[in-house]
Amino acid sequence: MADIQIQQIRKTYARGQEPAVRDVDLTVRDGEFMVLLGPSGCGKTTLLRLLAGLERPDSGRIAIGGTDVTDLPPRKRQIAMVFQSYAIFPHMSVFQNIGFGLRMQHVSRSEIQQRVHHAAELVQLGDFLQRYPSQLSGGQRQRVAVARAIVMQPAVLLMDEPLSNLDALLRLQFRAELKKLVAELNTTTIYVTHDQVEALSLGDRIAVMRSGSIIQVGAPMDVYDMPATTFVGGFIGMPPMNFLDATVVSANGHTTVDLGGQPLDAPDAVRDLAGGDVTVGIRAESIDVWDQQEPSTMPARIEVVEPLGADLLLTVSVGRQQLKLLTRNDFPARPNMPISIRPQQDKLRWFDAAGERVAPAG
Amino acid sequence: MSRHGLRLALLYAAALLITLFLLIPVYFIFAASIGPQNSVYDFPKPLVPQNLSFDTLSFFLHYQGVPEAFKMSVEVGIIAVAVSLILGAPAGYAIARYTFPGKNVLQLIVLATRSFPVIILSIPLAVTFLSWNLYDTAPGVGLVHTAMGLPVTILITAAVFYGVPVDLEEAATTLGCTRIGAFFRISLPMALPGLAAAALFTFVGSWNEVFAASILTLQNHTLPALVLTSLNIAPLQFSFAAAVILIVPSMVFIFFIRRYLVAGWGQVTK
């Protein structure tokens, strides 16, 4: 049980290269499940390895549970880590793998027995303790890696894409199991993934990273609903958020933008950009759609129809721009069909030319 | 018979032919060596050895200088294996795990040592060993054999440690090991089969090496050196028994180490 304070941490791998992690600040609360999310090469795994003590930072401090661990080796940080490759020891049985850390701590034989069995039960490996890793399936190896970490009762549990090597069905199953397990243990957890669905479904909070920096930290639905930048909006959500380019028009105290013939009321914060360009973001499910002409809507044309089961994913063109929208699966959609659409006004997100959200504030 | 079956049959036939070509002389030598002494002159040789007897072998083993040479060969082999592992394994580990300036050049130089013919080195070596009191001793020959085996040891151990994922060592350090502890508890046990293979190459190389052993010893010949100097003057029984004694240790060694050579621990990472 411990909180984590990361202050101005920076890591550069080779001289002259861009830093992999640049001056990152992050606070993780005691017992919190924090997901580091970002595309590959964004520095999320480096940040995790810095926390584990597998890398040494160029500058900055890391504190776990109030203790400065920046200069401590991994074994003195009270952390346990689940590796992407699982990194289970092939020359040891499942029992020996799970008990390895306890043996290193000179825990008594009987206590090792008891704790290993308990951890193995938690991940449903009770019957496999005498097996060797080569006799296990990928999913079972993954469980060994998790059991080996939680048996240590670490202050902080670190996980590096633990589900990425599983096939889709297992991943779905393990995601739920993992969430339940970690919630029961109530251990502070840092979880690295590039999969935004995993991030949304697992995290108490998500830290979205790009090019070595954290762009936004927040609860999953907040990050989804109020992306700080167009990058976040485009990275999180399936389909990604729609972005439409528009020009701000300000006339007699009234600010509007023109999107495909239908002027939209713009919030006050956008007024400062008058005459300039603005990017309007809207989620696919926040667009209403009709199969006939409606007053105060935008005319659009269907290009692609993709049935997703519960929903219908439509790719439509509005003027010269394209957007994706989700509608109920009984909508009578055909390619090339003219339709009417209207973004829900309260779901519009406004970004400046640099991609930073200007409205709504907060 | 299908095309595939035919190809397989031809392949097996070829393999069988080569195996027989190599093994038949060895077999006859072996068979003659476990017969009575005069059986080495028999012609044609009987397929099954007649009148089992250890006369020939025991004649060889009691031949003047043989017991001492046998002991010398074992000592030299052990020294060569031990020193080349102690020096070669860390070198191989360093090559596998770290990038450092001059790494590629180093790998090349390691191999280049093998390109010096021992003939050129032998005179300076003999002179140097004389002044160091290593001439005609097991450590002296052992050192030369180490020099011969070290490049291969370094290359094999580097390949072996490449095969042990860094993740495993890192996982061990998060579970309470120091860096060194992680090496001894994780990497070393996993590398053992490969290290055994390296040891095997060095030992067999040393056991069969004649030239340096002949130049650098005078009284204390190793077994191959003794056999070489005695071939012209010793009776035929000596040659037969010597051949067997020289072959057998290598074969026994290979037999025990063979499963490590082939299988090792299955790589379990992904």
XYZ file of C-alpha atoms in Angstrom:
632
model
C 0.000 0.000 0.000
C 1.605 3.170 -1.065
C 1.179 6.252 -3.144
C 3.626 7.187 -5.880
C 5.108 10.599 -6.558
C 6.953 11.090 -9.812
C 8.657 14.459 -10.158
C 10.232 15.863 -13.303
C 11.571 12.481 -14.339
C 13.648 12.417 -17.523
C 15.325 9.537 -19.284
C 17.437 9.573 -22.438
C 18.756 6.267 -23.729
C 21.582 7.429 -25.945
C 23.386 10.712 -26.066
C 22.006 13.016 -28.728
C 18.705 11.171 -28.917
C 15.337 12.552 -27.978
C 14.483 11.711 -24.383
C 12.207 8.677 -24.061
C 10.570 10.278 -21.028
C 10.705 14.045 -20.702
C 10.203 15.763 -17.353
C 7.122 13.796 -16.387
C 5.148 14.558 -13.232
C 2.598 12.051 -12.007
C 0.974 11.294 -8.694
C -0.726 7.970 -8.119
C -2.910 7.605 -5.074
C -2.708 4.733 -2.610
C -4.638 1.762 -3.950
C -5.293 3.400 -7.283
C -5.250 1.543 -10.624
C -3.406 3.866 -12.988
C -3.123 3.032 -16.660
C -0.331 4.474 -18.794
C -1.744 4.590 -22.288
C -0.097 5.588 -25.522
C 1.111 4.406 -28.907
C 4.321 2.386 -29.103
C 7.405 4.475 -28.521
C 5.600 7.051 -26.391
C 7.709 6.292 -23.313
C 5.137 4.448 -21.235
C 7.224 1.307 -20.796
C 10.296 3.412 -20.034
C 8.335 5.215 -17.330
C 7.318 1.855 -15.865
C 10.912 0.606 -15.946
C 12.043 3.785 -14.215
C 9.499 3.059 -11.491
C 10.734 -0.511 -11.211
C 14.351 0.621 -10.977
C 15.355 -1.217 -14.149
C 16.379 2.124 -15.657
C 18.064 5.073 -14.006
C 16.659 8.524 -14.757
C 18.818 11.394 -16.048
C 17.056 13.657 -13.590
C 13.978 13.830 -11.387
C 12.826 11.928 -8.307
C 10.524 8.998 -7.662
C 8.974 8.356 -4.256
C 6.977 5.277 -3.293
C 5.002 5.480 -0.048
C 6.842 8.642 0.894
C 10.294 7.050 0.530
C 12.605 8.396 -2.161
C 13.505 5.296 -4.185
C 15.253 7.065 -7.073
C 18.639 5.595 -6.203
C 17.447 2.218 -4.906
C 17.803 -1.031 -6.875
C 14.585 -2.830 -7.845
C 14.747 -5.280 -4.953
C 14.565 -2.478 -2.379
C 11.561 -0.694 -3.858
C 8.785 -2.991 -2.650
C 7.527 -3.351 -6.177
C 6.583 -6.404 -8.185
C 6.382 -6.456 -11.939
C 4.543 -8.470 -14.558
C 6.518 -8.430 -17.805
C 5.061 -8.355 -21.281
C 6.995 -11.535 -22.095
C 5.916 -12.896 -18.650
C 9.617 -13.595 -17.969
C 8.835 -16.741 -16.022
C 11.854 -18.920 -15.335
C 11.805 -21.945 -17.669
C 14.056 -24.059 -15.465
C 11.752 -23.788 -12.460
C 8.376 -25.336 -11.761
C 5.309 -23.170 -11.327
C 5.695 -23.508 -7.550
C 9.350 -22.469 -7.684
C 8.529 -19.573 -9.977
C 5.841 -18.182 -7.704
C 7.914 -18.803 -4.582
C 11.142 -17.380 -6.024
C 10.748 -13.900 -4.559
C 9.766 -15.237 -1.148
C 12.837 -17.471 -1.099
C 14.979 -14.453 -1.898
C 13.451 -12.798 1.170
C 14.270 -15.859 3.303
C 10.646 -16.422 4.187
C 10.162 -19.691 6.110
C 9.389 -22.844 4.160
C 5.932 -23.294 5.634
C 4.976 -19.700 4.935
C 6.210 -19.999 1.337
C 4.075 -23.134 0.930
C 1.028 -21.389 2.267
C 1.444 -18.113 0.377
C 2.306 -19.773 -2.935
C -0.755 -21.991 -2.693
C -2.943 -19.034 -1.863
C -1.620 -16.967 -4.786
C -1.945 -19.924 -7.150
C -5.564 -20.387 -6.087
C -6.273 -16.729 -6.773
C -5.217 -17.175 -10.408
C -6.643 -20.703 -10.740
C -3.289 -22.422 -10.998
C -3.698 -24.630 -7.921
C -3.469 -27.843 -9.936
C -0.429 -26.827 -11.952
C 2.153 -26.118 -9.267
C 4.423 -29.014 -10.210
C 4.364 -28.287 -13.939
C 7.141 -26.592 -15.825
C 6.487 -23.499 -17.963
C 7.010 -25.424 -21.204
C 4.007 -27.563 -20.217
C 1.718 -24.543 -19.828
C -0.432 -22.637 -22.293
C 0.145 -18.947 -22.941
C -2.725 -18.013 -20.673
C -1.401 -20.172 -17.855
C 2.063 -18.655 -18.138
C 0.498 -15.264 -17.884
C -1.212 -16.371 -14.650
C 2.105 -17.601 -13.279
C 3.585 -14.166 -13.945
C 0.685 -12.489 -12.141
C 0.813 -14.921 -9.200
C 4.572 -14.456 -8.883
C 4.027 -10.716 -8.551
C 1.056 -10.665 -6.167
C 2.516 -13.302 -3.842
C 5.116 -10.686 -2.869
C 2.373 -8.433 -1.468
C 4.170 -5.488 -3.048
C 3.486 -1.874 -2.216
C 3.163 -1.243 -5.934
C 2.243 -3.654 -8.684
C 3.671 -2.846 -12.119
C 2.286 -4.449 -15.262
C 3.738 -4.058 -18.730
C 1.129 -4.990 -21.356
C 0.347 -8.253 -19.560
C -2.502 -9.159 -21.901
C -0.930 -8.259 -25.225
C 0.344 -11.774 -25.955
C -3.033 -13.452 -25.437
C -5.566 -14.087 -28.136
C -8.657 -11.912 -28.251
C -11.042 -14.169 -26.321
C -8.612 -14.901 -23.486
C -7.771 -11.231 -23.296
C -11.384 -10.337 -22.699
C -11.708 -12.986 -20.014
C -8.459 -12.081 -18.255
C -9.247 -8.396 -18.335
C -12.267 -8.954 -16.138
C -10.398 -11.408 -13.886
C -7.495 -9.021 -13.516
C -9.774 -6.142 -12.632
C -11.493 -8.219 -9.949
C -8.189 -9.529 -8.576
C -6.538 -6.125 -8.334
C -9.652 -4.610 -6.809
C -9.635 -7.299 -4.111
C -5.933 -6.865 -3.379
C -6.352 -3.089 -3.336
C -2.700 -2.654 -4.311
C -1.504 0.495 -6.007
C -1.129 -0.592 -9.617
C 0.519 0.911 -12.676
C -0.568 -0.749 -15.884
C 1.006 -0.039 -19.254
C -0.945 -0.644 -22.446
C -1.363 0.649 -25.953
C -4.896 -0.751 -26.084
C -7.386 2.001 -25.359
C -10.189 -0.474 -24.641
C -8.061 -2.075 -21.910
C -7.262 1.355 -20.523
C -10.886 2.435 -20.424
C -12.105 -0.803 -18.900
C -9.401 -1.296 -16.255
C -8.186 2.042 -15.006
C -9.349 4.147 -12.099
C -7.477 6.835 -13.989
C -5.675 6.936 -17.318
C -2.518 8.847 -18.136
C -2.286 9.343 -21.893
C 1.297 9.639 -23.127
C 2.824 10.849 -26.350
C 6.449 11.498 -27.289
C 7.672 11.049 -23.731
C 5.155 13.374 -22.093
C 1.871 12.875 -20.289
C -0.826 14.780 -22.142
C -3.834 14.096 -19.991
C -4.611 12.342 -16.727
C -8.156 11.574 -15.733
C -10.893 9.058 -15.088
C -11.537 6.895 -18.176
C -14.886 8.447 -19.056
C -13.562 11.977 -18.509
C -10.657 11.340 -20.850
C -13.019 9.779 -23.353
C -15.563 12.549 -23.092
C -13.270 15.546 -22.704
C -10.015 14.794 -24.540
C -7.401 17.445 -23.802
C -6.099 17.346 -27.365
C -7.170 16.064 -30.750
C -4.506 13.352 -30.302
C -6.236 11.994 -27.192
C -9.625 12.149 -28.858
C -8.289 10.320 -31.875
C -6.397 7.717 -29.861
C -9.164 6.805 -27.429
C -12.471 5.444 -28.607
C -13.460 3.065 -31.354
C -14.121 4.653 -33.801
C -11.898 7.618 -32.949
C -13.452 11.017 -32.356
C -14.463 12.863 -35.550
C -12.620 16.068 -36.261
C -14.039 18.642 -38.653
C -12.174 21.748 -39.764
C -14.154 24.941 -39.659
C -13.678 28.682 -39.843
C -14.885 30.863 -37.026
C -17.312 33.619 -38.030
C -18.081 36.360 -35.563
C -20.914 38.752 -36.296
C -22.826 41.135 -33.967
C -21.647 39.408 -30.786
C -22.618 36.029 -32.071
C -19.960 33.432 -32.845
C -20.693 30.610 -35.209
C -18.759 28.176 -37.327
C -19.772 27.010 -40.714
C -19.868 23.243 -41.159
C -21.268 22.089 -44.457
C -23.850 24.819 -44.880
C -25.366 24.657 -41.401
C -23.990 27.245 -38.962
C -23.264 25.909 -35.483
C -23.292 28.072 -32.378
C -19.785 28.289 -30.996
C -18.961 28.778 -27.305
C -17.469 32.049 -26.087
C -13.997 30.600 -25.759
C -13.887 30.119 -29.508
C -14.658 33.778 -30.151
C -10.982 34.679 -29.639
C -10.180 32.575 -32.664
C -12.501 34.642 -34.867
C -11.394 34.584 -38.458
C -9.086 31.667 -37.671
C -9.427 27.957 -37.934
C -10.944 25.735 -35.346
C -11.327 21.979 -35.125
C -14.649 20.633 -33.971
C -14.597 17.213 -32.314
C -17.619 14.986 -32.008
C -17.969 11.332 -30.995
C -19.620 8.965 -33.478
C -22.436 8.165 -31.062
C -23.209 11.827 -30.427
C -24.511 12.540 -33.903
C -28.227 12.259 -34.616
C -29.205 11.036 -38.036
C -32.361 11.001 -40.165
C -33.102 9.285 -43.448
C -34.998 12.345 -44.725
C -34.673 16.105 -44.728
C -35.102 17.736 -41.340
C -35.047 21.389 -40.343
C -31.751 22.763 -38.997
C -29.669 19.719 -39.867
C -26.728 19.217 -42.164
C -27.139 17.388 -45.426
C -24.796 14.425 -45.719
C -24.274 11.380 -47.870
C -23.557 7.837 -46.784
C -20.329 6.375 -48.189
C -19.812 3.139 -46.285
C -22.151 1.058 -44.138
C -20.539 -1.289 -41.567
C -22.876 -3.325 -39.364
C -21.219 -3.934 -35.954
C -23.972 -6.036 -34.466
C -25.670 -3.795 -31.949
C -24.859 -0.674 -33.968
C -24.373 0.444 -37.500
C -21.149 2.309 -38.266
C -21.685 4.809 -41.059
C -18.976 6.686 -42.893
C -20.611 9.804 -44.284
C -19.432 12.840 -46.190
C -20.419 16.349 -45.175
C -19.309 18.797 -47.803
C -15.716 17.812 -48.459
C -15.172 16.308 -45.029
C -15.727 12.808 -43.761
C -17.001 11.576 -40.456
C -18.041 8.361 -38.795
C -21.219 7.958 -36.839
C -22.950 5.196 -34.951
C -26.668 4.625 -35.229
C -29.128 1.929 -34.288
C -28.897 -1.200 -36.410
C -32.393 -0.825 -37.897
C -31.527 2.431 -39.634
C -32.286 1.928 -43.360
C -28.783 2.750 -44.572
C -27.533 2.254 -48.118
C -24.390 3.566 -49.735
C -24.838 6.886 -51.576
C -28.043 7.621 -49.692
C -28.631 11.290 -48.794
C -29.273 11.766 -45.084
C -29.528 14.532 -42.524
C -27.272 14.711 -39.503
C -26.993 16.951 -36.448
C -24.209 16.778 -33.860
C -25.539 17.022 -30.318
C -24.623 20.539 -29.304
C -23.515 19.656 -25.772
C -21.184 16.969 -27.107
C -19.186 19.271 -29.341
C -15.520 19.692 -28.366
C -13.559 22.640 -29.684
C -9.822 22.563 -30.421
C -7.467 25.303 -31.588
C -5.072 25.018 -34.519
C -2.449 23.359 -32.254
C -4.961 20.662 -31.331
C -5.496 21.852 -27.737
C -9.039 21.860 -26.435
C -10.354 25.401 -25.916
C -13.946 24.541 -25.069
C -15.620 23.304 -23.003
C -13.125 24.395 -20.349
C -12.007 22.085 -17.558
C 6.210 -45.610 -53.268
C 5.455 -41.914 -53.242
C 8.055 -39.339 -54.292
C 8.345 -38.192 -50.741
C 8.836 -41.736 -49.469
C 11.505 -42.385 -52.064
C 13.418 -39.273 -51.162
C 13.264 -40.208 -47.496
C 14.497 -43.721 -48.233
C 17.424 -42.376 -50.279
C 18.262 -39.936 -47.514
C 18.331 -42.708 -44.922
C 20.388 -44.933 -47.222
C 22.962 -42.175 -47.672
C 23.084 -41.517 -43.941
C 23.532 -45.218 -43.269
C 26.337 -45.472 -45.817
C 28.268 -42.562 -44.319
C 27.763 -43.899 -40.809
C 29.051 -47.335 -41.810
C 32.013 -45.805 -43.651
C 33.008 -44.023 -40.461
C 32.147 -46.732 -37.972
C 33.360 -49.945 -39.611
C 37.099 -49.228 -39.156
C 36.413 -48.028 -35.628
C 34.517 -51.236 -34.981
C 37.321 -53.492 -36.227
C 39.881 -51.591 -34.200
C 37.669 -51.925 -31.156
C 36.990 -55.616 -31.806
C 40.693 -56.398 -32.221
C 41.575 -54.515 -29.066
C 39.361 -56.711 -26.908
C 40.736 -59.952 -28.335
C 43.901 -61.781 -27.318
C 47.132 -60.072 -28.298
C 47.829 -62.068 -31.454
C 44.314 -61.445 -32.832
C 45.447 -58.066 -34.198
C 47.335 -59.946 -36.904
C 44.232 -61.932 -38.034
C 43.097 -61.428 -41.584
C 40.338 -61.330 -42.576
C 39.134 -59.942 -39.262
C 36.288 -61.889 -37.664
C 33.037 -59.918 -37.502
C 32.501 -60.917 -33.899
C 35.564 -60.752 -31.665
C 36.761 -64.249 -30.695
C 38.114 -65.175 -27.279
C 37.347 -62.043 -25.336
C 40.445 -60.862 -23.554
C 41.782 -57.650 -22.137
C 45.354 -58.622 -22.895
C 45.796 -56.051 -25.627
C 44.310 -53.205 -23.603
C 46.187 -54.132 -20.506
C 49.383 -54.462 -22.535
C 48.883 -50.887 -23.671
C 47.908 -49.585 -20.276
C 51.023 -51.031 -18.755
C 53.261 -49.975 -21.594
C 56.014 -47.741 -20.358
C 54.795 -44.146 -19.839
C 51.153 -44.770 -20.714
C 49.605 -44.458 -17.230
C 51.534 -41.236 -16.678
C 50.552 -39.913 -20.116
C 46.911 -40.777 -19.461
C 47.006 -38.837 -16.205
C 48.784 -35.969 -17.946
C 46.112 -35.837 -20.672
C 43.304 -35.735 -18.109
C 45.049 -32.985 -16.151
C 45.697 -30.935 -19.272
C 42.081 -31.374 -20.391
C 40.694 -30.295 -17.021
C 42.962 -27.259 -16.893
C 42.004 -26.267 -20.452
C 38.281 -26.657 -19.755
C 38.399 -24.844 -16.426
C 40.485 -21.886 -17.579
C 38.651 -21.422 -20.879
C 35.291 -21.430 -19.062
C 36.461 -19.077 -16.342
C 37.787 -16.637 -18.939
C 35.416 -17.383 -21.806
C 32.016 -17.429 -20.098
C 32.251 -13.877 -18.703
C 33.578 -12.683 -22.064
C 30.681 -14.354 -23.860
C 28.239 -12.861 -21.356
C 29.661 -9.385 -21.904
C 29.399 -9.748 -25.678
C 25.808 -10.961 -25.393
C 24.537 -8.382 -22.905
C 26.383 -5.155 -23.450
C 27.210 -2.857 -26.305
C 30.631 -1.332 -25.864
C 33.030 0.440 -28.174
C 35.103 -1.980 -30.212
C 32.730 -4.896 -29.706
C 32.748 -5.966 -33.348
C 36.520 -5.660 -33.612
C 36.872 -7.702 -30.449
C 34.726 -10.493 -31.832
C 36.898 -10.558 -34.921
C 40.158 -10.552 -32.961
C 38.919 -13.417 -30.805
C 38.557 -15.528 -33.934
C 41.769 -14.223 -35.454
C 43.810 -15.938 -32.749
C 42.910 -19.181 -34.454
C 44.564 -18.046 -37.661
C 48.082 -18.236 -36.157
C 49.481 -21.663 -36.990
C 50.713 -23.413 -33.874
C 53.917 -24.247 -35.772
C 54.853 -20.564 -35.836
C 53.994 -20.133 -32.190
C 55.616 -23.306 -30.946
C 59.261 -22.202 -30.795
C 58.602 -18.873 -29.016
C 56.174 -20.702 -26.744
C 58.717 -23.374 -25.895
C 61.347 -20.718 -25.136
C 58.921 -18.705 -23.023
C 57.650 -21.744 -21.161
C 61.222 -22.821 -20.442
C 61.935 -19.504 -18.778
C 58.627 -19.590 -16.897
C 59.177 -23.162 -15.733
C 55.999 -24.211 -17.548
C 57.802 -26.353 -20.099
C 56.959 -30.050 -19.859
C 54.158 -29.432 -17.320
C 50.389 -29.951 -17.422
C 49.622 -26.242 -16.769
C 51.848 -25.307 -19.706
C 50.112 -27.545 -22.234
C 46.781 -26.710 -20.608
C 47.385 -23.015 -21.227
C 48.096 -23.595 -24.909
C 44.998 -25.732 -25.235
C 43.046 -22.997 -23.447
C 44.246 -20.512 -26.026
C 43.059 -22.880 -28.747
C 39.666 -23.513 -27.129
C 38.939 -20.022 -25.846
C 37.636 -18.477 -29.107
C 35.079 -21.236 -29.549
C 34.148 -21.038 -25.867
C 33.565 -17.296 -26.146
C 31.480 -17.664 -29.295
C 29.365 -20.503 -27.899
C 28.751 -18.830 -24.532
C 27.889 -15.538 -26.237
C 25.311 -17.383 -28.342
C 24.019 -19.150 -25.240
C 23.606 -15.949 -23.235
C 21.951 -14.259 -26.214
C 19.375 -17.037 -25.851
C 18.609 -16.170 -22.216
C 16.171 -13.238 -22.346
C 17.252 -10.150 -20.395
C 13.681 -10.034 -19.077
C 14.383 -13.066 -16.932
C 17.309 -11.408 -15.178
C 15.327 -8.222 -14.756
C 12.399 -10.155 -13.321
C 14.782 -11.751 -10.839
C 16.056 -8.342 -9.744
C 12.489 -7.157 -9.118
C 11.957 -10.299 -7.037
C 14.816 -9.613 -4.658
C 18.022 -10.595 -6.474
C 21.086 -8.467 -6.995
C 22.420 -8.301 -10.563
C 25.027 -10.932 -9.717
C 22.469 -13.041 -7.870
C 20.200 -12.932 -10.907
C 23.072 -14.172 -13.067
C 23.851 -17.117 -10.813
C 20.248 -18.092 -10.109
C 18.722 -17.555 -13.544
C 21.127 -17.067 -16.436
C 23.787 -19.539 -15.370
C 21.445 -22.511 -14.787
C 19.767 -21.805 -18.111
C 23.121 -21.508 -19.850
C 24.529 -24.734 -18.371
C 23.763 -26.939 -21.387
C 25.527 -24.487 -23.668
C 28.434 -24.152 -21.284
C 28.662 -27.949 -21.200
C 28.844 -27.957 -24.971
C 31.650 -25.413 -24.880
C 33.462 -27.510 -22.286
C 33.017 -30.553 -24.483
C 34.625 -28.878 -27.474
C 37.557 -27.705 -25.419
C 38.065 -31.083 -23.745
C 37.868 -33.147 -26.902
C 40.082 -30.640 -28.684
C 42.637 -30.883 -25.923
C 42.408 -34.677 -25.690
C 43.181 -35.087 -29.387
C 45.690 -32.265 -29.816
C 49.092 -33.622 -30.807
C 51.359 -30.932 -32.129
C 51.615 -28.427 -29.287
C 51.584 -31.247 -26.776
C 54.545 -32.893 -28.535
C 56.596 -29.692 -28.803
C 55.950 -28.463 -25.296
C 56.606 -31.703 -23.446
C 59.704 -33.851 -23.158
C 59.189 -36.464 -20.462
C 55.582 -35.758 -19.531
C 53.876 -36.464 -22.837
C 50.133 -36.344 -23.117
C 48.582 -39.525 -24.470
C 48.406 -38.479 -28.155
C 51.968 -37.143 -27.966
C 53.184 -40.396 -26.459
C 51.346 -42.475 -29.026
C 52.812 -40.357 -31.815
C 56.378 -40.752 -30.601
C 55.896 -44.469 -29.965
C 54.047 -45.511 -33.127
C 57.200 -46.488 -35.037
C 58.733 -48.515 -32.281
C 55.719 -50.069 -30.543
C 54.029 -53.285 -31.656
C 50.722 -53.309 -33.519
C 48.762 -54.130 -30.356
C 49.855 -50.770 -28.986
C 48.336 -48.911 -31.934
C 45.012 -50.729 -31.710
C 44.630 -50.236 -27.986
C 45.820 -46.625 -28.195
C 43.220 -45.837 -30.829
C 40.454 -47.182 -28.610
C 41.699 -45.371 -25.514
C 41.908 -42.125 -27.459
C 38.425 -42.490 -28.940
C 36.503 -43.790 -25.953
C 36.690 -40.792 -23.617
C 35.441 -38.447 -26.357
C 32.580 -40.789 -27.151
C 31.590 -41.222 -23.514
C 31.738 -37.483 -23.034
C 29.560 -36.868 -26.072
C 27.130 -39.556 -24.954
C 26.511 -37.950 -21.584
C 26.368 -34.428 -22.897
C 24.388 -35.185 -26.035
C 20.908 -34.486 -24.683
C 22.034 -31.057 -23.524
C 23.454 -30.375 -26.949
C 20.193 -31.107 -28.694
C 17.436 -29.991 -26.389
C 18.496 -27.684 -23.614
C 15.615 -25.994 -21.871
C 12.851 -25.171 -24.317
C 12.773 -21.414 -24.751
C 9.714 -20.161 -22.937
C 9.273 -16.483 -23.409
C 6.379 -15.696 -25.662
